[in-house]
PDB file of C-alpha atoms in Angstrom:
ATOM      1  CA  UNK A 220      30.760  -4.133 -45.048  1.00  0.00           C
ATOM      2  CA  UNK A 221      31.909  -1.082 -43.085  1.00  0.00           C
ATOM      3  CA  UNK A 222      29.870   0.001 -40.082  1.00  0.00           C
ATOM      4  CA  UNK A 223      30.141   3.692 -41.016  1.00  0.00           C
ATOM      5  CA  UNK A 224      30.100   5.490 -44.343  1.00  0.00           C
ATOM      6  CA  UNK A 225      31.676   8.953 -44.331  1.00  0.00           C
ATOM      7  CA  UNK A 226      31.140  11.177 -47.359  1.00  0.00           C
ATOM      8  CA  UNK A 227      33.481  14.097 -47.975  1.00  0.00           C
ATOM      9  CA  UNK A 228      32.319  16.423 -50.764  1.00  0.00           C
ATOM     10  CA  UNK A 229      35.141  18.589 -52.052  1.00  0.00           C
ATOM     11  CA  UNK A 230      35.319  21.532 -54.410  1.00  0.00           C
ATOM     12  CA  UNK A 231      38.663  23.353 -54.563  1.00  0.00           C
ATOM     13  CA  UNK A 232      39.435  22.457 -50.974  1.00  0.00           C
ATOM     14  CA  UNK A 233      43.137  21.640 -51.377  1.00  0.00           C
ATOM     15  CA  UNK A 234      44.236  24.201 -48.782  1.00  0.00           C
ATOM     16  CA  UNK A 235      42.816  22.249 -45.822  1.00  0.00           C
ATOM     17  CA  UNK A 236      41.997  18.873 -47.386  1.00  0.00           C
ATOM     18  CA  UNK A 237      45.006  16.980 -46.055  1.00  0.00           C
ATOM     19  CA  UNK A 238      44.224  18.000 -42.476  1.00  0.00           C
ATOM     20  CA  UNK A 239      40.640  16.838 -42.916  1.00  0.00           C
ATOM     21  CA  UNK A 240      41.705  13.496 -44.401  1.00  0.00           C
ATOM     22  CA  UNK A 241      44.380  12.936 -41.773  1.00  0.00           C
ATOM     23  CA  UNK A 242      41.771  13.425 -39.054  1.00  0.00           C
ATOM     24  CA  UNK A 243      39.642  10.635 -40.553  1.00  0.00           C
ATOM     25  CA  UNK A 244      42.651   8.337 -40.748  1.00  0.00           C
ATOM     26  CA  UNK A 245      43.362   9.077 -37.066  1.00  0.00           C
ATOM     27  CA  UNK A 246      39.981   7.813 -35.844  1.00  0.00           C
ATOM     28  CA  UNK A 247      40.059   5.347 -32.961  1.00  0.00           C
ATOM     29  CA  UNK A 248      37.066   3.583 -34.529  1.00  0.00           C
ATOM     30  CA  UNK A 249      38.503   1.723 -37.542  1.00  0.00           C
ATOM     31  CA  UNK A 250      35.463   0.216 -39.281  1.00  0.00           C
ATOM     32  CA  UNK A 251      34.664   2.974 -41.751  1.00  0.00           C
ATOM     33  CA  UNK A 252      34.738   3.820 -45.417  1.00  0.00           C
ATOM     34  CA  UNK A 253      35.451   7.294 -46.726  1.00  0.00           C
ATOM     35  CA  UNK A 254      33.912   8.367 -50.017  1.00  0.00           C
ATOM     36  CA  UNK A 255      35.513  11.550 -51.338  1.00  0.00           C
ATOM     37  CA  UNK A 256      33.434  13.259 -54.010  1.00  0.00           C
ATOM     38  CA  UNK A 257      35.668  15.577 -56.027  1.00  0.00           C
ATOM     39  CA  UNK A 258      33.157  17.980 -57.549  1.00  0.00           C
ATOM     40  CA  UNK A 259      35.235  19.198 -60.524  1.00  0.00           C
ATOM     41  CA  UNK A 260      37.986  20.812 -58.462  1.00  0.00           C
ATOM     42  CA  UNK A 261      40.666  22.742 -60.333  1.00  0.00           C
ATOM     43  CA  UNK A 262      43.149  23.226 -57.477  1.00  0.00           C
ATOM     44  CA  UNK A 263      44.609  19.741 -57.097  1.00  0.00           C
ATOM     45  CA  UNK A 264      42.016  18.450 -54.640  1.00  0.00           C
ATOM     46  CA  UNK A 265      41.301  15.456 -56.865  1.00  0.00           C
ATOM     47  CA  UNK A 266      44.961  14.497 -56.977  1.00  0.00           C
ATOM     48  CA  UNK A 267      45.207  14.720 -53.182  1.00  0.00           C
ATOM     49  CA  UNK A 268      42.126  12.512 -52.852  1.00  0.00           C
ATOM     50  CA  UNK A 269      43.600   9.924 -55.222  1.00  0.00           C
ATOM     51  CA  UNK A 270      46.866   9.964 -53.281  1.00  0.00           C
ATOM     52  CA  UNK A 271      45.065   9.126 -50.034  1.00  0.00           C
ATOM     53  CA  UNK A 272      43.024   6.417 -51.742  1.00  0.00           C
ATOM     54  CA  UNK A 273      46.246   4.651 -52.724  1.00  0.00           C
ATOM     55  CA  UNK A 274      47.361   4.760 -49.087  1.00  0.00           C
ATOM     56  CA  UNK A 275      44.235   3.279 -47.503  1.00  0.00           C
ATOM     57  CA  UNK A 276      41.824   0.797 -49.075  1.00  0.00           C
ATOM     58  CA  UNK A 277      38.953   2.210 -47.013  1.00  0.00           C
ATOM     59  CA  UNK A 278      39.024   5.377 -49.130  1.00  0.00           C
ATOM     60  CA  UNK A 279      37.218   5.667 -52.459  1.00  0.00           C
ATOM     61  CA  UNK A 280      37.146   8.688 -54.757  1.00  0.00           C
ATOM     62  CA  UNK A 281      34.371   9.816 -57.083  1.00  0.00           C
ATOM     63  CA  UNK A 282      35.405  12.373 -59.716  1.00  0.00           C
ATOM     64  CA  UNK A 283      32.341  14.205 -60.994  1.00  0.00           C
ATOM     65  CA  UNK A 284      32.374  15.171 -64.665  1.00  0.00           C
ATOM     66  CA  UNK A 285      30.152  18.198 -63.977  1.00  0.00           C
ATOM     67  CA  UNK A 286      29.944  20.385 -60.902  1.00  0.00           C
ATOM     68  CA  UNK A 287      27.019  19.100 -58.858  1.00  0.00           C
ATOM     69  CA  UNK A 288      27.342  21.498 -55.911  1.00  0.00           C
ATOM     70  CA  UNK A 289      27.147  20.313 -52.337  1.00  0.00           C
ATOM     71  CA  UNK A 290      23.747  18.556 -52.217  1.00  0.00           C
ATOM     72  CA  UNK A 291      24.391  16.782 -55.517  1.00  0.00           C
ATOM     73  CA  UNK A 292      27.845  15.679 -54.365  1.00  0.00           C
ATOM     74  CA  UNK A 293      26.363  14.351 -51.129  1.00  0.00           C
ATOM     75  CA  UNK A 294      23.777  12.376 -53.070  1.00  0.00           C
ATOM     76  CA  UNK A 295      26.507  10.963 -55.322  1.00  0.00           C
ATOM     77  CA  UNK A 296      28.506   9.818 -52.304  1.00  0.00           C
ATOM     78  CA  UNK A 297      25.676   8.283 -50.330  1.00  0.00           C
ATOM     79  CA  UNK A 298      24.369   6.500 -53.432  1.00  0.00           C
ATOM     80  CA  UNK A 299      27.344   4.139 -53.173  1.00  0.00           C
ATOM     81  CA  UNK A 300      27.673   4.099 -49.377  1.00  0.00           C
ATOM     82  CA  UNK A 301      27.653   0.639 -47.799  1.00  0.00           C
ATOM     83  CA  UNK A 302      27.619   1.386 -44.082  1.00  0.00           C
ATOM     84  CA  UNK A 303      24.921   0.943 -41.458  1.00  0.00           C
ATOM     85  CA  UNK A 304      25.540   4.481 -40.203  1.00  0.00           C
ATOM     86  CA  UNK A 305      26.001   7.623 -42.308  1.00  0.00           C
ATOM     87  CA  UNK A 306      27.802  10.900 -41.713  1.00  0.00           C
ATOM     88  CA  UNK A 307      29.661  13.495 -43.741  1.00  0.00           C
ATOM     89  CA  UNK A 308      32.459  15.908 -43.173  1.00  0.00           C
ATOM     90  CA  UNK A 309      33.931  18.892 -44.983  1.00  0.00           C
ATOM     91  CA  UNK A 310      37.260  19.478 -46.679  1.00  0.00           C
ATOM     92  CA  UNK A 311      38.161  22.284 -44.267  1.00  0.00           C
ATOM     93  CA  UNK A 312      37.007  20.762 -40.968  1.00  0.00           C
ATOM     94  CA  UNK A 313      38.870  18.465 -38.591  1.00  0.00           C
ATOM     95  CA  UNK A 314      37.450  15.493 -36.687  1.00  0.00           C
ATOM     96  CA  UNK A 315      38.798  14.677 -33.248  1.00  0.00           C
ATOM     97  CA  UNK A 316      39.996  11.054 -32.848  1.00  0.00           C
ATOM     98  CA  UNK A 317      36.844   9.981 -30.965  1.00  0.00           C
ATOM     99  CA  UNK A 318      34.441  11.491 -33.511  1.00  0.00           C
ATOM    100  CA  UNK A 319      33.190   8.233 -35.005  1.00  0.00           C
ATOM    101  CA  UNK A 320      33.509   6.067 -31.887  1.00  0.00           C
ATOM    102  CA  UNK A 321      31.348   8.460 -29.838  1.00  0.00           C
ATOM    103  CA  UNK A 322      28.572   8.660 -32.414  1.00  0.00           C
ATOM    104  CA  UNK A 323      28.575   4.936 -33.199  1.00  0.00           C
ATOM    105  CA  UNK A 324      28.425   4.010 -29.521  1.00  0.00           C
ATOM    106  CA  UNK A 325      25.511   6.348 -28.963  1.00  0.00           C
ATOM    107  CA  UNK A 326      23.445   4.957 -31.838  1.00  0.00           C
ATOM    108  CA  UNK A 327      24.326   1.401 -30.812  1.00  0.00           C
ATOM    109  CA  UNK A 328      23.046   2.109 -27.302  1.00  0.00           C
ATOM    110  CA  UNK A 329      19.927   4.029 -28.390  1.00  0.00           C
ATOM    111  CA  UNK A 330      18.160   1.964 -31.077  1.00  0.00           C
ATOM    112  CA  UNK A 331      15.138   4.294 -31.086  1.00  0.00           C
ATOM    113  CA  UNK A 332      17.262   7.290 -32.097  1.00  0.00           C
ATOM    114  CA  UNK A 333      17.377   8.162 -35.784  1.00  0.00           C
ATOM    115  CA  UNK A 334      20.161  10.720 -35.558  1.00  0.00           C
ATOM    116  CA  UNK A 335      22.611  12.025 -32.982  1.00  0.00           C
ATOM    117  CA  UNK A 336      24.271  15.445 -32.936  1.00  0.00           C
ATOM    118  CA  UNK A 337      27.345  16.304 -30.842  1.00  0.00           C
ATOM    119  CA  UNK A 338      29.228  19.448 -29.848  1.00  0.00           C
ATOM    120  CA  UNK A 339      32.297  20.963 -31.473  1.00  0.00           C
ATOM    121  CA  UNK A 340      34.975  23.622 -31.347  1.00  0.00           C
ATOM    122  CA  UNK A 341      35.152  26.538 -33.742  1.00  0.00           C
ATOM    123  CA  UNK A 342      38.643  27.096 -35.135  1.00  0.00           C
ATOM    124  CA  UNK A 343      40.136  29.777 -37.340  1.00  0.00           C
ATOM    125  CA  UNK A 344      42.110  29.331 -40.531  1.00  0.00           C
ATOM    126  CA  UNK A 345      45.275  28.731 -38.493  1.00  0.00           C
ATOM    127  CA  UNK A 346      43.620  25.968 -36.488  1.00  0.00           C
ATOM    128  CA  UNK A 347      43.313  27.951 -33.263  1.00  0.00           C
ATOM    129  CA  UNK A 348      40.164  27.517 -31.158  1.00  0.00           C
ATOM    130  CA  UNK A 349      37.983  30.625 -31.217  1.00  0.00           C
ATOM    131  CA  UNK A 350      34.786  29.273 -29.662  1.00  0.00           C
ATOM    132  CA  UNK A 351      32.750  26.215 -28.740  1.00  0.00           C
ATOM    133  CA  UNK A 352      29.269  24.858 -29.299  1.00  0.00           C
ATOM    134  CA  UNK A 353      27.841  24.157 -25.837  1.00  0.00           C
ATOM    135  CA  UNK A 354      24.671  22.269 -24.931  1.00  0.00           C
ATOM    136  CA  UNK A 355      22.806  21.652 -21.734  1.00  0.00           C
ATOM    137  CA  UNK A 356      21.895  18.007 -21.029  1.00  0.00           C
ATOM    138  CA  UNK A 357      18.482  18.996 -19.650  1.00  0.00           C
ATOM    139  CA  UNK A 358      17.260  20.977 -22.702  1.00  0.00           C
ATOM    140  CA  UNK A 359      14.997  19.526 -25.402  1.00  0.00           C
ATOM    141  CA  UNK A 360      16.562  20.691 -28.647  1.00  0.00           C
ATOM    142  CA  UNK A 361      14.721  18.845 -31.421  1.00  0.00           C
ATOM    143  CA  UNK A 362      11.702  21.164 -31.448  1.00  0.00           C
ATOM    144  CA  UNK A 363      14.070  24.110 -31.964  1.00  0.00           C
ATOM    145  CA  UNK A 364      14.763  22.821 -35.456  1.00  0.00           C
ATOM    146  CA  UNK A 365      11.541  24.565 -36.397  1.00  0.00           C
ATOM    147  CA  UNK A 366      13.336  27.867 -35.806  1.00  0.00           C
ATOM    148  CA  UNK A 367      17.030  27.236 -36.470  1.00  0.00           C
ATOM    149  CA  UNK A 368      19.572  24.791 -37.837  1.00  0.00           C
ATOM    150  CA  UNK A 369      20.966  23.532 -34.527  1.00  0.00           C
ATOM    151  CA  UNK A 370      22.544  20.215 -35.514  1.00  0.00           C
ATOM    152  CA  UNK A 371      26.128  21.393 -35.959  1.00  0.00           C
ATOM    153  CA  UNK A 372      28.778  19.600 -38.000  1.00  0.00           C
ATOM    154  CA  UNK A 373      29.212  16.477 -35.828  1.00  0.00           C
ATOM    155  CA  UNK A 374      26.341  14.079 -36.447  1.00  0.00           C
ATOM    156  CA  UNK A 375      25.442  10.564 -37.524  1.00  0.00           C
ATOM    157  CA  UNK A 376      22.240   8.913 -38.722  1.00  0.00           C
ATOM    158  CA  UNK A 377      21.105   5.458 -39.704  1.00  0.00           C
ATOM    159  CA  UNK A 378      20.966   3.975 -43.193  1.00  0.00           C
ATOM    160  CA  UNK A 379      17.281   3.236 -42.559  1.00  0.00           C
ATOM    161  CA  UNK A 380      16.702   6.878 -41.708  1.00  0.00           C
ATOM    162  CA  UNK A 381      18.310   7.958 -44.976  1.00  0.00           C
ATOM    163  CA  UNK A 382      16.128   5.488 -46.871  1.00  0.00           C
ATOM    164  CA  UNK A 383      13.036   7.004 -45.258  1.00  0.00           C
ATOM    165  CA  UNK A 384      14.016  10.637 -45.732  1.00  0.00           C
ATOM    166  CA  UNK A 385      15.433  10.300 -49.242  1.00  0.00           C
ATOM    167  CA  UNK A 386      18.053  12.401 -50.983  1.00  0.00           C
ATOM    168  CA  UNK A 387      19.366  15.830 -50.136  1.00  0.00           C
ATOM    169  CA  UNK A 388      17.270  18.433 -51.949  1.00  0.00           C
ATOM    170  CA  UNK A 389      19.433  19.813 -54.750  1.00  0.00           C
ATOM    171  CA  UNK A 390      17.195  22.878 -54.956  1.00  0.00           C
ATOM    172  CA  UNK A 391      18.213  23.792 -51.405  1.00  0.00           C
ATOM    173  CA  UNK A 392      21.886  24.465 -52.126  1.00  0.00           C
ATOM    174  CA  UNK A 393      23.405  26.381 -49.185  1.00  0.00           C
ATOM    175  CA  UNK A 394      20.768  25.063 -46.764  1.00  0.00           C
ATOM    176  CA  UNK A 395      20.477  21.448 -47.909  1.00  0.00           C
ATOM    177  CA  UNK A 396      21.668  20.246 -44.513  1.00  0.00           C
ATOM    178  CA  UNK A 397      18.988  22.167 -42.591  1.00  0.00           C
ATOM    179  CA  UNK A 398      16.295  20.874 -44.931  1.00  0.00           C
ATOM    180  CA  UNK A 399      17.526  17.312 -44.402  1.00  0.00           C
ATOM    181  CA  UNK A 400      17.697  17.589 -40.609  1.00  0.00           C
ATOM    182  CA  UNK A 401      14.160  18.986 -40.507  1.00  0.00           C
ATOM    183  CA  UNK A 402      12.919  16.055 -42.547  1.00  0.00           C
ATOM    184  CA  UNK A 403      14.617  13.643 -40.158  1.00  0.00           C
ATOM    185  CA  UNK A 404      13.241  15.481 -37.138  1.00  0.00           C
ATOM    186  CA  UNK A 405       9.664  15.601 -38.403  1.00  0.00           C
ATOM    187  CA  UNK A 406       9.560  11.847 -38.932  1.00  0.00           C
ATOM    188  CA  UNK A 407      11.914  10.557 -36.267  1.00  0.00           C
ATOM    189  CA  UNK A 408      13.965  11.150 -33.134  1.00  0.00           C
ATOM    190  CA  UNK A 409      17.113  13.283 -32.929  1.00  0.00           C
ATOM    191  CA  UNK A 410      19.242  13.258 -29.789  1.00  0.00           C
ATOM    192  CA  UNK A 411      21.702  15.990 -28.839  1.00  0.00           C
ATOM    193  CA  UNK A 412      24.758  15.105 -26.762  1.00  0.00           C
ATOM    194  CA  UNK A 413      27.364  17.256 -25.021  1.00  0.00           C
ATOM    195  CA  UNK A 414      30.492  15.411 -26.190  1.00  0.00           C
ATOM    196  CA  UNK A 415      32.863  17.769 -28.040  1.00  0.00           C
ATOM    197  CA  UNK A 416      34.304  15.656 -30.864  1.00  0.00           C
ATOM    198  CA  UNK A 417      34.833  17.906 -33.894  1.00  0.00           C
ATOM    199  CA  UNK A 418      36.434  21.146 -35.073  1.00  0.00           C
ATOM    200  CA  UNK A 419      34.540  23.438 -37.425  1.00  0.00           C
ATOM    201  CA  UNK A 420      36.764  25.860 -39.296  1.00  0.00           C
ATOM    202  CA  UNK A 421      35.722  29.457 -39.829  1.00  0.00           C
ATOM    203  CA  UNK A 422      37.100  29.742 -43.351  1.00  0.00           C
ATOM    204  CA  UNK A 423      36.851  32.939 -45.382  1.00  0.00           C
ATOM    205  CA  UNK A 424      36.422  30.890 -48.550  1.00  0.00           C
ATOM    206  CA  UNK A 425      33.685  28.575 -47.279  1.00  0.00           C
ATOM    207  CA  UNK A 426      30.064  28.587 -48.388  1.00  0.00           C
ATOM    208  CA  UNK A 427      29.069  29.791 -44.928  1.00  0.00           C
ATOM    209  CA  UNK A 428      31.281  32.849 -45.371  1.00  0.00           C
ATOM    210  CA  UNK A 429      30.601  33.616 -49.027  1.00  0.00           C
ATOM    211  CA  UNK A 430      26.908  32.742 -49.425  1.00  0.00           C
ATOM    212  CA  UNK A 431      25.277  34.306 -46.367  1.00  0.00           C
ATOM    213  CA  UNK A 432      22.411  35.966 -48.213  1.00  0.00           C
ATOM    214  CA  UNK A 433      21.535  32.761 -50.043  1.00  0.00           C
ATOM    215  CA  UNK A 434      21.776  30.764 -46.809  1.00  0.00           C
ATOM    216  CA  UNK A 435      19.406  33.142 -45.029  1.00  0.00           C
ATOM    217  CA  UNK A 436      16.919  33.073 -47.905  1.00  0.00           C
ATOM    218  CA  UNK A 437      16.929  29.287 -48.148  1.00  0.00           C
ATOM    219  CA  UNK A 438      16.670  28.916 -44.381  1.00  0.00           C
ATOM    220  CA  UNK A 439      13.613  31.163 -44.297  1.00  0.00           C
ATOM    221  CA  UNK A 440      12.051  29.179 -47.136  1.00  0.00           C
ATOM    222  CA  UNK A 441      12.600  25.939 -45.201  1.00  0.00           C
ATOM    223  CA  UNK A 442      10.982  27.343 -42.065  1.00  0.00           C
ATOM    224  CA  UNK A 443       7.927  28.385 -44.055  1.00  0.00           C
ATOM    225  CA  UNK A 444       7.809  25.103 -45.974  1.00  0.00           C
ATOM    226  CA  UNK A 445       7.635  22.923 -42.876  1.00  0.00           C
ATOM    227  CA  UNK A 446       5.800  25.270 -40.507  1.00  0.00           C
ATOM    228  CA  UNK A 447       2.468  23.435 -40.571  1.00  0.00           C
ATOM    229  CA  UNK A 448       4.127  20.047 -40.114  1.00  0.00           C
ATOM    230  CA  UNK A 449       5.993  21.290 -37.050  1.00  0.00           C
ATOM    231  CA  UNK A 450       2.805  22.727 -35.607  1.00  0.00           C
ATOM    232  CA  UNK A 451       1.075  19.396 -36.087  1.00  0.00           C
ATOM    233  CA  UNK A 452       3.946  17.348 -34.634  1.00  0.00           C
ATOM    234  CA  UNK A 453       4.917  19.498 -31.672  1.00  0.00           C
ATOM    235  CA  UNK A 454       2.151  22.024 -31.112  1.00  0.00           C
ATOM    236  CA  UNK A 455       4.577  24.936 -31.424  1.00  0.00           C
ATOM    237  CA  UNK A 456       3.554  28.578 -31.133  1.00  0.00           C
ATOM    238  CA  UNK A 457       4.945  31.014 -33.702  1.00  0.00           C
TER     239      UNK A 457
END
């Protein structure tokens, strides 16, 4: 069985998909499986995914018959994941070659950690760096999840953690990741590291760019939903 399961949900992501897939193939850590979930794309994304699956036996493709949106596609991918560690990436982002090796090594060396989050570059549509996510090694970040989604796009968590937390909430489309990280953080330990191992693309066609109002509304709902649990766990002041 692979050590790491990577899920890549894709909906009409053909423009950047090859770069994303090539970055997974370029990982220095080889013991992974990649599950591409083609969520009813109409732009050739499914054909690109199938092409890569014929090139590398570690790649599997799921073609959804109905559009499940991001949280549903994630649930479809992780339902068949076989790895000890879980992560996911996006069809427009690029992983640096040490992405998986850094996260795996950290979880291997910190058995009490449920999830680890690393730093990343921000790139534009041409692939040029336009910013960076920085962290200070002496700051406690987990409690800040009560106020903001501060995980970033480079992360990994354990199969056992996923079994405890359950599925991504399909009612939280556009903030399903924040909801999931909060659920991990309320019941377990999240560590934040300073290694910069990923590139997050600012893409005019992404959900982040096109669904801002929905993201803000869902994020506010999540904060309210878990407020009392955060207060109980961490004694936070609002």
